[in-house]
mmCIF file of C-alpha atoms in Angstrom:
data_model
loop_
_atom_site.group_PDB
_atom_site.id
_atom_site.type_symbol
_atom_site.label_atom_id
_atom_site.label_comp_id
_atom_site.label_asym_id
_atom_site.label_seq_id
_atom_site.Cartn_x
_atom_site.Cartn_y
_atom_site.Cartn_z
ATOM 1 C CA MET S 1 40.080 17.540 38.283
ATOM 2 C CA LEU S 2 38.808 18.296 34.111
ATOM 3 C CA LYS S 3 34.082 18.869 34.104
ATOM 4 C CA LEU S 4 32.312 19.114 31.675
ATOM 5 C CA GLU S 5 30.699 22.336 32.202
ATOM 6 C CA GLN S 6 27.597 23.086 29.955
ATOM 7 C CA ARG S 7 27.689 26.586 28.144
ATOM 8 C CA PRO S 8 24.885 29.514 27.920
ATOM 9 C CA GLN S 9 24.549 29.938 24.651
ATOM 10 C CA ALA S 10 26.418 27.468 21.445
ATOM 11 C CA SER S 11 27.649 29.230 19.346
ATOM 12 C CA LYS S 12 26.033 29.579 16.235
ATOM 13 C CA PHE S 13 28.706 29.062 13.740
ATOM 14 C CA TRP S 14 30.096 26.132 15.441
ATOM 15 C CA THR S 15 26.565 24.170 15.283
ATOM 16 C CA TYR S 16 26.950 24.188 11.906
ATOM 17 C CA GLY S 17 30.587 24.401 11.358
ATOM 18 C CA SER S 18 31.289 20.845 13.191
ATOM 19 C CA PRO S 19 30.570 18.347 10.387
ATOM 20 C CA VAL S 20 33.092 20.316 8.589
ATOM 21 C CA LEU S 21 36.275 20.033 11.686
ATOM 22 C CA ALA S 22 34.652 16.474 12.465
ATOM 23 C CA LEU S 23 35.462 15.423 8.309
ATOM 24 C CA LEU S 24 38.701 17.725 8.578
ATOM 25 C CA ILE S 25 40.166 15.412 12.330
ATOM 26 C CA THR S 26 38.770 12.170 10.619
ATOM 27 C CA VAL S 27 41.147 13.306 7.204
ATOM 28 C CA LEU S 28 43.948 13.524 9.450
ATOM 29 C CA ILE S 29 43.601 10.477 11.377
ATOM 30 C CA GLY S 30 43.501 9.400 7.902
ATOM 31 C CA VAL S 31 46.258 9.772 7.227
ATOM 32 C CA GLY S 32 48.068 8.861 10.057
ATOM 33 C CA LEU S 33 46.291 5.135 10.196
ATOM 34 C CA PHE S 34 47.451 5.873 6.264
ATOM 35 C CA VAL S 35 51.311 5.821 7.763
ATOM 36 C CA ILE S 36 50.876 3.845 10.048
ATOM 37 C CA LEU S 37 50.498 0.565 7.629
ATOM 38 C CA GLY S 38 52.638 1.810 5.698
ATOM 39 C CA LYS S 39 50.515 3.341 2.347
ATOM 40 C CA ASP S 40 51.538 6.135 0.874
ATOM 41 C CA PRO S 41 49.054 9.029 3.390
ATOM 42 C CA VAL S 42 48.590 11.158 -0.911
ATOM 43 C CA ARG S 43 47.232 7.566 -2.628
ATOM 44 C CA GLY S 44 45.728 6.732 0.235
ATOM 45 C CA LEU S 45 43.273 10.781 -0.180
ATOM 46 C CA GLN S 46 43.069 10.380 -3.937
ATOM 47 C CA ALA S 47 40.861 7.400 -2.816
ATOM 48 C CA PHE S 48 38.904 8.771 -0.930
ATOM 49 C CA PHE S 49 37.814 12.379 -2.109
ATOM 50 C CA TRP S 50 39.357 12.569 -5.435
ATOM 51 C CA GLU S 51 38.446 9.212 -7.706
ATOM 52 C CA PRO S 52 34.976 9.192 -6.741
ATOM 53 C CA VAL S 53 35.072 12.793 -8.104
ATOM 54 C CA LYS S 54 37.693 12.782 -11.617
ATOM 55 C CA SER S 55 34.658 11.943 -14.288
ATOM 56 C CA GLY S 56 31.203 11.807 -15.425
ATOM 57 C CA TYR S 57 31.088 7.895 -14.985
ATOM 58 C CA ALA S 58 32.590 8.123 -11.072
ATOM 59 C CA LEU S 59 30.523 11.038 -10.634
ATOM 60 C CA GLY S 60 27.188 7.827 -11.200
ATOM 61 C CA GLU S 61 28.189 5.772 -9.558
ATOM 62 C CA LEU S 62 28.803 7.876 -6.530
ATOM 63 C CA ALA S 63 25.195 8.791 -7.212
ATOM 64 C CA VAL S 64 24.658 5.570 -7.589
ATOM 65 C CA LYS S 65 25.654 5.345 -3.879
ATOM 66 C CA ALA S 66 24.560 8.781 -2.451
ATOM 67 C CA THR S 67 20.483 7.914 -3.343
ATOM 68 C CA PRO S 68 20.191 4.706 -0.899
ATOM 69 C CA LEU S 69 22.112 6.758 2.309
ATOM 70 C CA LEU S 70 19.863 10.217 1.290
ATOM 71 C CA LEU S 71 16.447 8.161 1.657
ATOM 72 C CA ILE S 72 16.968 6.343 4.616
ATOM 73 C CA ALA S 73 18.358 9.747 5.697
ATOM 74 C CA LEU S 74 15.293 11.763 5.426
ATOM 75 C CA GLY S 75 12.839 8.832 7.207
ATOM 76 C CA LEU S 76 15.651 8.931 10.296
ATOM 77 C CA ALA S 77 15.668 12.470 10.444
ATOM 78 C CA VAL S 78 11.712 12.189 10.664
ATOM 79 C CA CYS S 79 11.752 9.292 13.150
ATOM 80 C CA PHE S 80 15.079 11.133 14.746
ATOM 81 C CA ARG S 81 13.120 15.131 15.395
ATOM 82 C CA SER S 82 10.022 12.993 16.473
ATOM 83 C CA ASN S 83 12.481 11.507 19.567
ATOM 84 C CA VAL S 84 11.775 7.855 18.070
ATOM 85 C CA TRP S 85 15.444 6.084 17.977
ATOM 86 C CA ASN S 86 14.670 3.773 15.624
ATOM 87 C CA ILE S 87 17.664 2.129 14.687
ATOM 88 C CA GLY S 88 15.843 -0.797 12.799
ATOM 89 C CA ALA S 89 16.803 0.894 8.583
ATOM 90 C CA GLU S 90 18.677 -1.859 7.451
ATOM 91 C CA GLY S 91 16.377 -4.652 8.244
ATOM 92 C CA GLN S 92 13.156 -2.750 6.438
ATOM 93 C CA PHE S 93 15.687 -1.870 3.951
ATOM 94 C CA VAL S 94 16.258 -5.554 3.164
ATOM 95 C CA ILE S 95 12.518 -6.287 3.560
ATOM 96 C CA GLY S 96 11.464 -3.436 1.084
ATOM 97 C CA ALA S 97 13.827 -4.679 -1.440
ATOM 98 C CA VAL S 98 12.563 -7.967 -0.368
ATOM 99 C CA ALA S 99 8.932 -6.557 -1.399
ATOM 100 C CA ALA S 100 10.399 -4.737 -4.973
ATOM 101 C CA ALA S 101 12.102 -8.668 -6.032
ATOM 102 C CA GLY S 102 8.347 -10.697 -4.905
ATOM 103 C CA MET S 103 6.849 -7.911 -7.095
ATOM 104 C CA ALA S 104 9.202 -8.011 -10.008
ATOM 105 C CA LEU S 105 9.291 -11.862 -10.278
ATOM 106 C CA LEU S 106 5.833 -11.702 -11.397
ATOM 107 C CA ALA S 107 6.294 -9.821 -14.966
ATOM 108 C CA ASP S 108 7.120 -12.469 -18.514
ATOM 109 C CA LYS S 109 7.757 -10.591 -21.511
ATOM 110 C CA SER S 110 4.749 -9.009 -21.439
ATOM 111 C CA THR S 111 4.256 -7.485 -18.982
ATOM 112 C CA GLY S 112 4.416 -3.466 -19.552
ATOM 113 C CA PRO S 113 6.033 -0.324 -18.012
ATOM 114 C CA TRP S 114 3.520 -0.380 -14.698
ATOM 115 C CA ILE S 115 5.817 -2.539 -13.615
ATOM 116 C CA VAL S 116 8.145 0.007 -12.134
ATOM 117 C CA PRO S 117 5.639 1.664 -10.734
ATOM 118 C CA ALA S 118 4.621 -1.391 -8.762
ATOM 119 C CA ILE S 119 7.834 -1.988 -7.924
ATOM 120 C CA LEU S 120 7.960 0.440 -5.828
ATOM 121 C CA VAL S 121 5.059 1.250 -4.327
ATOM 122 C CA ALA S 122 5.921 -2.666 -3.139
ATOM 123 C CA GLY S 123 9.566 -1.678 -1.412
ATOM 124 C CA VAL S 124 7.539 1.786 0.419
ATOM 125 C CA LEU S 125 4.377 -0.746 1.770
ATOM 126 C CA GLY S 126 7.537 -3.543 2.356
ATOM 127 C CA GLY S 127 9.307 -1.402 4.451
ATOM 128 C CA MET S 128 6.718 0.639 6.121
ATOM 129 C CA ALA S 129 5.031 -2.338 7.375
ATOM 130 C CA TRP S 130 8.095 -3.505 8.928
ATOM 131 C CA ALA S 131 8.826 -0.711 10.692
ATOM 132 C CA GLY S 132 5.186 -0.496 11.063
ATOM 133 C CA ILE S 133 5.866 -3.569 13.690
ATOM 134 C CA VAL S 134 7.640 -1.216 15.474
ATOM 135 C CA ALA S 135 5.202 1.459 16.206
ATOM 136 C CA LEU S 136 2.940 -1.510 17.177
ATOM 137 C CA LEU S 137 5.327 -3.017 19.664
ATOM 138 C CA ARG S 138 6.197 0.550 20.707
ATOM 139 C CA ASP S 139 2.381 1.798 21.224
ATOM 140 C CA ARG S 140 0.446 -1.471 22.677
ATOM 141 C CA PHE S 141 3.056 -3.749 24.704
ATOM 142 C CA ASN S 142 5.267 -0.375 25.503
ATOM 143 C CA ALA S 143 8.252 -2.106 23.595
ATOM 144 C CA ASN S 144 11.858 -0.526 23.129
ATOM 145 C CA GLU S 145 11.646 0.951 19.914
ATOM 146 C CA ILE S 146 15.583 0.773 19.724
ATOM 147 C CA LEU S 147 16.247 -2.969 20.737
ATOM 148 C CA VAL S 148 13.123 -3.991 18.729
ATOM 149 C CA SER S 149 13.497 -2.049 14.989
ATOM 150 C CA LEU S 150 17.471 -3.191 15.562
ATOM 151 C CA MET S 151 16.360 -6.924 16.265
ATOM 152 C CA LEU S 152 14.209 -6.893 13.125
ATOM 153 C CA VAL S 153 17.915 -6.039 10.630
ATOM 154 C CA TYR S 154 18.698 -9.415 11.785
ATOM 155 C CA VAL S 155 14.771 -11.339 11.437
ATOM 156 C CA GLY S 156 14.659 -9.660 7.836
ATOM 157 C CA THR S 157 18.376 -10.826 6.288
ATOM 158 C CA LEU S 158 16.844 -14.793 7.780
ATOM 159 C CA VAL S 159 13.597 -13.537 5.518
ATOM 160 C CA LEU S 160 15.994 -12.726 2.667
ATOM 161 C CA GLY S 161 17.970 -15.620 3.185
ATOM 162 C CA TYR S 162 15.265 -17.806 3.649
ATOM 163 C CA LEU S 163 13.580 -16.956 0.110
ATOM 164 C CA VAL S 164 17.022 -17.056 -2.491
ATOM 165 C CA TYR S 165 18.499 -20.228 -0.466
ATOM 166 C CA GLY S 166 14.379 -21.705 -1.008
ATOM 167 C CA PRO S 167 11.413 -21.121 -2.968
ATOM 168 C CA TRP S 168 13.071 -17.857 -5.252
ATOM 169 C CA LYS S 169 16.087 -19.538 -5.913
ATOM 170 C CA ASP S 170 17.546 -19.364 -9.988
ATOM 171 C CA PRO S 171 16.849 -22.904 -11.135
ATOM 172 C CA MET S 172 18.933 -22.092 -13.447
ATOM 173 C CA GLY S 173 22.354 -19.817 -11.283
ATOM 174 C CA TYR S 174 24.136 -22.458 -10.951
ATOM 175 C CA ASN S 175 23.097 -23.302 -7.169
ATOM 176 C CA PHE S 176 23.347 -19.907 -6.093
ATOM 177 C CA PRO S 177 21.403 -18.117 -3.539
ATOM 178 C CA GLN S 178 20.106 -15.535 -5.927
ATOM 179 C CA THR S 179 16.501 -15.210 -7.723
ATOM 180 C CA LYS S 180 16.855 -15.236 -11.159
ATOM 181 C CA THR S 181 18.298 -11.817 -13.344
ATOM 182 C CA PHE S 182 14.886 -9.940 -12.997
ATOM 183 C CA GLU S 183 12.882 -8.750 -16.474
ATOM 184 C CA ARG S 184 14.787 -5.787 -18.840
ATOM 185 C CA VAL S 185 11.022 -4.951 -18.460
ATOM 186 C CA THR S 186 11.145 -3.771 -14.493
ATOM 187 C CA GLN S 187 14.890 -1.896 -14.616
ATOM 188 C CA ILE S 188 14.829 1.258 -13.960
ATOM 189 C CA PRO S 189 15.477 3.983 -15.700
ATOM 190 C CA ARG S 190 18.436 5.464 -16.004
ATOM 191 C CA LEU S 191 18.984 9.267 -16.137
ATOM 192 C CA VAL S 192 22.548 9.060 -17.944
ATOM 193 C CA GLN S 193 22.531 6.092 -20.929
ATOM 194 C CA GLY S 194 26.086 4.193 -20.385
ATOM 195 C CA MET S 195 25.977 4.423 -16.776
ATOM 196 C CA ARG S 196 24.127 3.280 -13.525
ATOM 197 C CA MET S 197 22.304 5.916 -12.348
ATOM 198 C CA ASN S 198 19.081 6.367 -12.103
ATOM 199 C CA ILE S 199 15.549 8.539 -11.368
ATOM 200 C CA GLY S 200 15.710 7.559 -8.262
ATOM 201 C CA VAL S 201 18.490 10.620 -7.935
ATOM 202 C CA VAL S 202 15.513 12.920 -8.991
ATOM 203 C CA ILE S 203 13.461 11.136 -6.163
ATOM 204 C CA ALA S 204 15.656 11.520 -3.696
ATOM 205 C CA LEU S 205 16.378 14.637 -4.346
ATOM 206 C CA LEU S 206 11.976 15.703 -3.995
ATOM 207 C CA GLY S 207 11.974 14.106 -1.243
ATOM 208 C CA SER S 208 14.353 16.293 0.454
ATOM 209 C CA GLY S 209 11.754 19.233 -0.869
ATOM 210 C CA LEU S 210 9.263 17.510 0.122
ATOM 211 C CA LEU S 211 11.150 16.861 4.160
ATOM 212 C CA TRP S 212 12.069 20.340 3.431
ATOM 213 C CA ALA S 213 8.174 21.765 3.162
ATOM 214 C CA PHE S 214 6.646 19.049 5.767
ATOM 215 C CA LEU S 215 9.048 19.611 8.701
ATOM 216 C CA PHE S 216 8.439 24.034 8.171
ATOM 217 C CA ARG S 217 5.655 24.520 6.085
ATOM 218 C CA THR S 218 2.691 21.817 7.898
ATOM 219 C CA ARG S 219 1.046 21.978 11.442
ATOM 220 C CA ALA S 220 2.080 17.730 11.437
ATOM 221 C CA GLY S 221 5.475 18.742 10.835
ATOM 222 C CA PHE S 222 6.422 20.735 14.014
ATOM 223 C CA ALA S 223 3.791 19.116 16.267
ATOM 224 C CA LEU S 224 6.510 16.214 15.271
ATOM 225 C CA GLN S 225 8.768 18.577 15.968
ATOM 226 C CA VAL S 226 7.464 20.150 19.385
ATOM 227 C CA GLY S 227 6.648 16.147 20.177
ATOM 228 C CA GLY S 228 10.830 15.712 20.295
ATOM 229 C CA LEU S 229 12.327 18.367 21.897
ATOM 230 C CA ALA S 230 9.675 19.040 24.570
ATOM 231 C CA PRO S 231 7.286 15.870 24.925
ATOM 232 C CA ALA S 232 5.158 17.384 27.929
ATOM 233 C CA ALA S 233 4.749 20.823 25.852
ATOM 234 C CA ALA S 234 3.943 19.171 23.216
ATOM 235 C CA ARG S 235 0.906 16.824 25.139
ATOM 236 C CA TYR S 236 0.292 20.615 26.606
ATOM 237 C CA ALA S 237 -0.514 22.166 22.831
ATOM 238 C CA GLY S 238 -2.566 19.407 22.185
ATOM 239 C CA PHE S 239 -0.500 16.962 20.369
ATOM 240 C CA SER S 240 -1.050 13.235 19.647
ATOM 241 C CA SER S 241 2.843 11.987 20.800
ATOM 242 C CA ARG S 242 0.761 8.631 19.557
ATOM 243 C CA LYS S 243 -0.258 9.816 15.770
ATOM 244 C CA ALA S 244 4.034 11.256 15.773
ATOM 245 C CA LEU S 245 5.352 8.230 16.143
ATOM 246 C CA TRP S 246 2.816 5.794 13.814
ATOM 247 C CA THR S 247 3.898 9.385 11.368
ATOM 248 C CA ALA S 248 7.494 9.113 12.307
ATOM 249 C CA LEU S 249 8.006 5.290 11.594
ATOM 250 C CA LEU S 250 5.795 5.147 8.871
ATOM 251 C CA ILE S 251 8.058 7.770 6.748
ATOM 252 C CA SER S 252 10.975 6.105 7.097
ATOM 253 C CA GLY S 253 10.187 2.840 7.100
ATOM 254 C CA ALA S 254 8.809 3.914 3.609
ATOM 255 C CA THR S 255 12.067 5.699 2.427
ATOM 256 C CA ALA S 256 14.504 2.953 3.752
ATOM 257 C CA GLY S 257 11.726 0.259 1.932
ATOM 258 C CA LEU S 258 12.076 2.549 -1.648
ATOM 259 C CA ALA S 259 16.047 2.602 -1.100
ATOM 260 C CA GLY S 260 15.267 -0.601 -1.561
ATOM 261 C CA ALA S 261 13.251 -1.315 -3.779
ATOM 262 C CA LEU S 262 14.754 0.887 -6.025
ATOM 263 C CA GLU S 263 18.480 -1.110 -5.326
ATOM 264 C CA VAL S 264 17.176 -3.945 -6.366
ATOM 265 C CA ALA S 265 15.649 -2.904 -9.686
ATOM 266 C CA GLY S 266 18.107 -1.190 -10.416
ATOM 267 C CA PRO S 267 21.442 -1.826 -10.468
ATOM 268 C CA LEU S 268 21.471 -5.147 -8.797
ATOM 269 C CA GLY S 269 18.317 -6.252 -11.228
ATOM 270 C CA GLN S 270 17.549 -9.493 -9.002
ATOM 271 C CA LEU S 271 17.631 -10.164 -5.693
ATOM 272 C CA THR S 272 21.200 -11.938 -3.130
ATOM 273 C CA PRO S 273 21.737 -12.762 0.093
ATOM 274 C CA TYR S 274 23.790 -8.976 -0.501
ATOM 275 C CA VAL S 275 21.678 -6.972 -0.699
ATOM 276 C CA PRO S 276 22.219 -5.781 2.655
ATOM 277 C CA ALA S 277 24.825 -3.512 2.540
ATOM 278 C CA GLY S 278 25.354 -1.884 5.755
ATOM 279 C CA TYR S 279 22.784 1.519 4.256
ATOM 280 C CA GLY S 280 20.727 1.859 6.912
ATOM 281 C CA PHE S 281 23.085 2.194 9.180
ATOM 282 C CA ALA S 282 25.335 4.537 7.680
ATOM 283 C CA ALA S 283 22.308 6.528 7.218
ATOM 284 C CA ILE S 284 22.907 7.239 10.818
ATOM 285 C CA ILE S 285 25.878 9.450 10.203
ATOM 286 C CA VAL S 286 24.807 10.724 7.187
ATOM 287 C CA ALA S 287 21.162 12.121 9.096
ATOM 288 C CA PHE S 288 23.596 13.418 11.930
ATOM 289 C CA VAL S 289 25.844 14.507 9.726
ATOM 290 C CA GLY S 290 23.505 16.280 7.608
ATOM 291 C CA ARG S 291 22.281 17.684 11.234
ATOM 292 C CA LEU S 292 18.647 17.056 10.352
ATOM 293 C CA HIS S 293 18.607 19.163 8.090
ATOM 294 C CA PRO S 294 16.838 17.912 4.220
ATOM 295 C CA VAL S 295 19.859 20.210 2.251
ATOM 296 C CA GLY S 296 22.611 19.195 4.948
ATOM 297 C CA MET S 297 21.956 15.053 4.934
ATOM 298 C CA ILE S 298 22.244 16.181 0.742
ATOM 299 C CA PHE S 299 26.331 17.179 1.191
ATOM 300 C CA SER S 300 26.374 13.679 4.524
ATOM 301 C CA SER S 301 24.948 11.467 1.878
ATOM 302 C CA ILE S 302 27.773 12.463 -0.769
ATOM 303 C CA LEU S 303 30.611 11.835 1.749
ATOM 304 C CA MET S 304 29.403 8.793 2.958
ATOM 305 C CA SER S 305 28.989 7.447 -0.502
ATOM 306 C CA MET S 306 32.745 9.055 -1.093
ATOM 307 C CA PHE S 307 33.557 6.111 1.798
ATOM 308 C CA TYR S 308 32.069 3.894 0.463
ATOM 309 C CA ILE S 309 33.420 3.713 -3.259
ATOM 310 C CA GLY S 310 36.817 5.442 -1.844
ATOM 311 C CA GLY S 311 37.292 1.777 0.603
ATOM 312 C CA GLU S 312 35.958 -0.376 -2.940
ATOM 313 C CA LEU S 313 39.506 1.167 -4.624
ATOM 314 C CA ALA S 314 41.904 0.403 -0.909
ATOM 315 C CA GLN S 315 41.183 -2.798 -0.745
ATOM 316 C CA SER S 316 41.132 -3.006 -4.671
ATOM 317 C CA ARG S 317 45.202 -0.773 -5.741
ATOM 318 C CA LEU S 318 46.695 0.003 -1.585
ATOM 319 C CA GLY S 319 45.875 -4.073 -0.560
ATOM 320 C CA LEU S 320 43.661 -2.627 2.002
ATOM 321 C CA PRO S 321 41.206 -4.211 4.305
ATOM 322 C CA LYS S 322 37.235 -3.574 3.486
ATOM 323 C CA ALA S 323 36.860 -2.398 6.806
ATOM 324 C CA LEU S 324 38.481 0.526 6.351
ATOM 325 C CA THR S 325 35.087 1.974 4.976
ATOM 326 C CA GLY S 326 33.056 1.465 8.067
ATOM 327 C CA VAL S 327 36.699 2.772 10.212
ATOM 328 C CA PHE S 328 36.078 5.465 8.528
ATOM 329 C CA GLN S 329 32.567 6.416 8.723
ATOM 330 C CA GLY S 330 33.066 5.288 12.911
ATOM 331 C CA LEU S 331 35.526 7.794 13.392
ATOM 332 C CA LEU S 332 34.244 10.889 11.206
ATOM 333 C CA LEU S 333 30.624 9.936 13.912
ATOM 334 C CA PHE S 334 32.891 9.940 17.130
ATOM 335 C CA THR S 335 34.907 13.276 15.839
ATOM 336 C CA LEU S 336 31.100 14.828 15.190
ATOM 337 C CA LEU S 337 29.939 13.431 18.924
ATOM 338 C CA ALA S 338 33.142 14.692 20.203
ATOM 339 C CA CYS S 339 32.819 18.423 18.842
ATOM 340 C CA ASP S 340 29.143 19.039 19.444
ATOM 341 C CA THR S 341 29.840 18.326 22.885
ATOM 342 C CA LEU S 342 32.720 20.942 23.263
ATOM 343 C CA VAL S 343 30.139 23.043 21.286
ATOM 344 C CA ALA S 344 27.741 22.695 23.873
ATOM 345 C CA TYR S 345 29.748 22.379 26.861
ATOM 346 C CA ARG S 346 32.974 23.820 27.734
ATOM 347 C CA ILE S 347 36.243 21.762 29.733
ATOM 348 C CA ARG S 348 37.074 23.325 32.893
ATOM 349 C CA TRP S 349 39.708 22.480 35.007
ATOM 350 C CA MET S 350 37.969 22.467 38.524
ATOM 351 C CA ALA S 351 41.202 21.758 41.996
ATOM 352 C CA GLN S 352 39.656 18.942 43.700
ATOM 353 C CA LYS S 353 38.778 19.756 47.806
ATOM 354 C CA ALA S 354 39.864 17.546 50.527
ATOM 355 C CA GLY S 355 37.864 15.820 52.380
ATOM 356 C CA PRO S 356 36.469 16.101 55.983
ATOM 357 C CA ALA S 357 39.344 13.330 57.146
ATOM 358 C CA VAL S 358 42.131 14.610 55.295
ATOM 359 C CA ALA S 359 41.693 18.722 56.114
ATOM 360 C CA ALA S 360 41.315 17.363 60.473
ATOM 361 C CA ALA S 361 44.934 15.516 59.816
ATOM 362 C CA LYS S 362 45.939 19.210 58.491
ATOM 363 C CA GLY S 363 44.409 20.754 61.422
ATOM 364 C CA VAL S 364 45.788 18.395 63.977
ATOM 365 C CA ARG S 365 49.306 19.187 62.494
#
């Protein structure tokens, strides 16, 4: 029989190399899927790995997709390093978008440029408030944060639906469930004229640097990580698990809410029922593929945004289903988990021992 045996020491090379191996395995499986579906695998791989980077405009669109993924993943990395399992970043993203849209709808023709920072702050506060519910229930009632954060995703989506189908619905929008288009002054400043890429890219990269400094150069970041790796040691050292819980969830909610604000006041320009794009769930994969490290998550967010754009291109050009994006994301996650398992464990063949009854029967014969 096969048995997993823990290795005395994991390979440092494969600890960081397993995401690359997982990507290669995902690509090979993807080629097999294209062949099974009767599509040209070369064209399929071009849609996922060449089309998103072949021009300046394509790179700009890649950055538009990667920005919310990176921002949300940064916050999730703080949670996961603290052993706080926030699975509901999608809900915090949605509520951040709702709060930002509420601020944007207050603008009119006379509103000044101060509205843009106000929109971003509203998004941050909305995401923090939604994550704060998870922290409160875990702190006061010991509720499971996985279930609470996940269920709040659906509550947040229902709040969004109520607003765009109800009080915030555009009366001049031909009965479509959406708010009016935000005033021009609320538009997040773009980095390049003629492209949708905006200052959210700069904010996300700055956030990566700030997170690196927080985790590896501050006492608070060290306390969070010790609490995640060894709770007993953290308590012995006097680190507060309650403070770590609130800090991790509020940071995660803030980054997810900021991503939501940048999305509605940037590429979308209005609030619609299609704001939940799955970024909050995809960012979990981004965080783990990036090894919960700010630099690694920059590259993994780019990879995940390539999957999003490649899935859209494969749908329009090759006639493949939209679900292919989710298939590639899931394959990457599962192959990464498999590779990580083999990094920590080796497979041994163990001869099955005969039971007492069998041994006795052999003795009689």
